[in-house]
Amino acid sequence: MGKFHHTVSRRDFMKGLGLSAAGLGAATVANPGFHDLDEVTASAGGELKRAWWVKENDFGNPATLEIDWSLVKRPDRSKISTFPYRNSTHPTAVYNKEHFAELQKSVIQHAAPDWEADSIQDLAMSGATLALRFYNYYTPAGKTMFMGYQNSPTPADRNMARWEGSPEENIRLLRHASRFFGASSLSVTLLDEDTKKLIFEKESNGKAYVFRDVADVEETATEYIIPNRFKYMITWTHLQATELTLREPSTLGQSASNMAYSRLPFISVQMQEFIRGLGYHGINAWSGEMASSNPFGVLSGAGEHGRFGFAVITPELGSMVRGMCRMLTDLPLEPTKPIDAGISRFCLTCATCAKFCAFGALSLEDPSWESLKEADTGVPYSPDGFKGWRLNTVKCANCTACQAFCPFNSSGRSSFIHEFVAGTSSITPIFNGFFANMEEAMHYGNKDPRTWWENEEYLYGINPKFI
């Protein structure tokens, strides 16, 4: 990859695409302040350090995802299995489980043709990172995510007035704190009569989520009671280990996911306690509780809906985001806008993730209004009310190969070439198929798992170019 970047000049690359004038002209039309491509790639992109090609849409209107709110119903999570693949008796799921090793191997050998099996050091790393995966810090302390740890002193405990900042000041405050805790970005959705439909009707334990005109948050034996003033849904992203992500779906590569899930609850506790220390309350949903992450990620502009279905793809981190967490709060916050970075349009012609999904869980078809049928999946729930892609959770073995192969993992971070590709894709989709094929041919996606042990590892496994 390094040789490719050094031997192809900016001018030659654009000429090869026929864009030496047209591509820059299109960029200038979209962003009239730019005079040449160096200015384009050097653009800061605003407070969130977004690239120049990331455009904002109106609040509640993710132009890249059509939503019919009249069809959206509050899901009952008590009837939804979190990982239906594991216990499914659906014929495809049974086959995939019985042939997991050979299916996994077929994908890994795309980058490592002579790869045969996990080494003892690979398995040792997997075991270490699995030790705290999904560890719940609340349960040992006899606390719940809904009510919080309640360890941080409140302003009243300190004989002080609570923090009173403007919504704009508050979101800057949370962004600063969340970055310190380990979150990559933070965005906000305003809860209204439509977006309230995204809150589960019931949790997996059978308790109902109810909104009432009451003063305090309360948890009973049958209900989670949310005061109506709680109308700010925070969404934050978490970057998992970058080099290990590129070595998925090997067992070693999956350590990136394991490690992320061991850190997510830690960040969530700190976020919740920080908000408590300001004099407010945060209702935590770090691992699927309270609401699905994808809709709030799209509505708040954290990223775009892509062919992955359940996972949001971001302009900055691509598909390396793990566990997009939510927190509902009464701290007044400035909502953030949904974005258009050309990601969903790229997914239309790319389909690389679906091609390399050995388990057939990702769709190769165009986006659809149709939800998956129970007869095909063996599970009673598939989200309605939007035109997009849906992950077949019965077939999904959580191998995470789709993450490794996503071309957006390299956009805007590794070199000028990737910045240019992402920017061009956002303006015109005509070259998307070419870019996707180039990404696959150059092996920018998954890498040979064995090479990870040969290179110097980054702190927490994260390449500084992504921070």
PDB file of C-alpha atoms in Angstrom, residues 4 13 16-17 346 349-350 421 429-441:
ATOM      1  CA  PHE A   4       1.014   2.596  -4.316  1.00  0.00           C
ATOM      2  CA  PHE A  13      -4.386   9.722 -10.217  1.00  0.00           C
ATOM      3  CA  GLY A  16      -6.449   8.348 -14.692  1.00  0.00           C
ATOM      4  CA  LEU A  17     -10.001   8.956 -13.590  1.00  0.00           C
ATOM      5  CA  PHE A 346     -21.460   4.214  -2.195  1.00  0.00           C
ATOM      6  CA  THR A 349     -22.719  -0.040  -5.940  1.00  0.00           C
ATOM      7  CA  CYS A 350     -20.060  -1.409  -3.589  1.00  0.00           C
ATOM      8  CA  VAL A 421     -11.867   8.964  -3.220  1.00  0.00           C
ATOM      9  CA  PRO A 429     -21.423   8.066  -7.639  1.00  0.00           C
ATOM     10  CA  ILE A 430     -20.156   7.390 -11.160  1.00  0.00           C
ATOM     11  CA  PHE A 431     -16.791   6.067  -9.966  1.00  0.00           C
ATOM     12  CA  ASN A 432     -18.046   4.166  -6.907  1.00  0.00           C
ATOM     13  CA  GLY A 433     -17.839   0.761  -8.554  1.00  0.00           C
ATOM     14  CA  PHE A 434     -14.263   1.445  -9.655  1.00  0.00           C
ATOM     15  CA  PHE A 435     -13.247   2.654  -6.206  1.00  0.00           C
ATOM     16  CA  ALA A 436     -14.775  -0.425  -4.547  1.00  0.00           C
ATOM     17  CA  ASN A 437     -12.972  -2.775  -6.925  1.00  0.00           C
ATOM     18  CA  MET A 438      -9.691  -0.920  -6.391  1.00  0.00           C
ATOM     19  CA  GLU A 439     -10.094  -1.203  -2.617  1.00  0.00           C
ATOM     20  CA  GLU A 440     -10.603  -4.949  -2.889  1.00  0.00           C
ATOM     21  CA  ALA A 441      -7.778  -5.475  -5.395  1.00  0.00           C
TER      22      ALA A 441
END
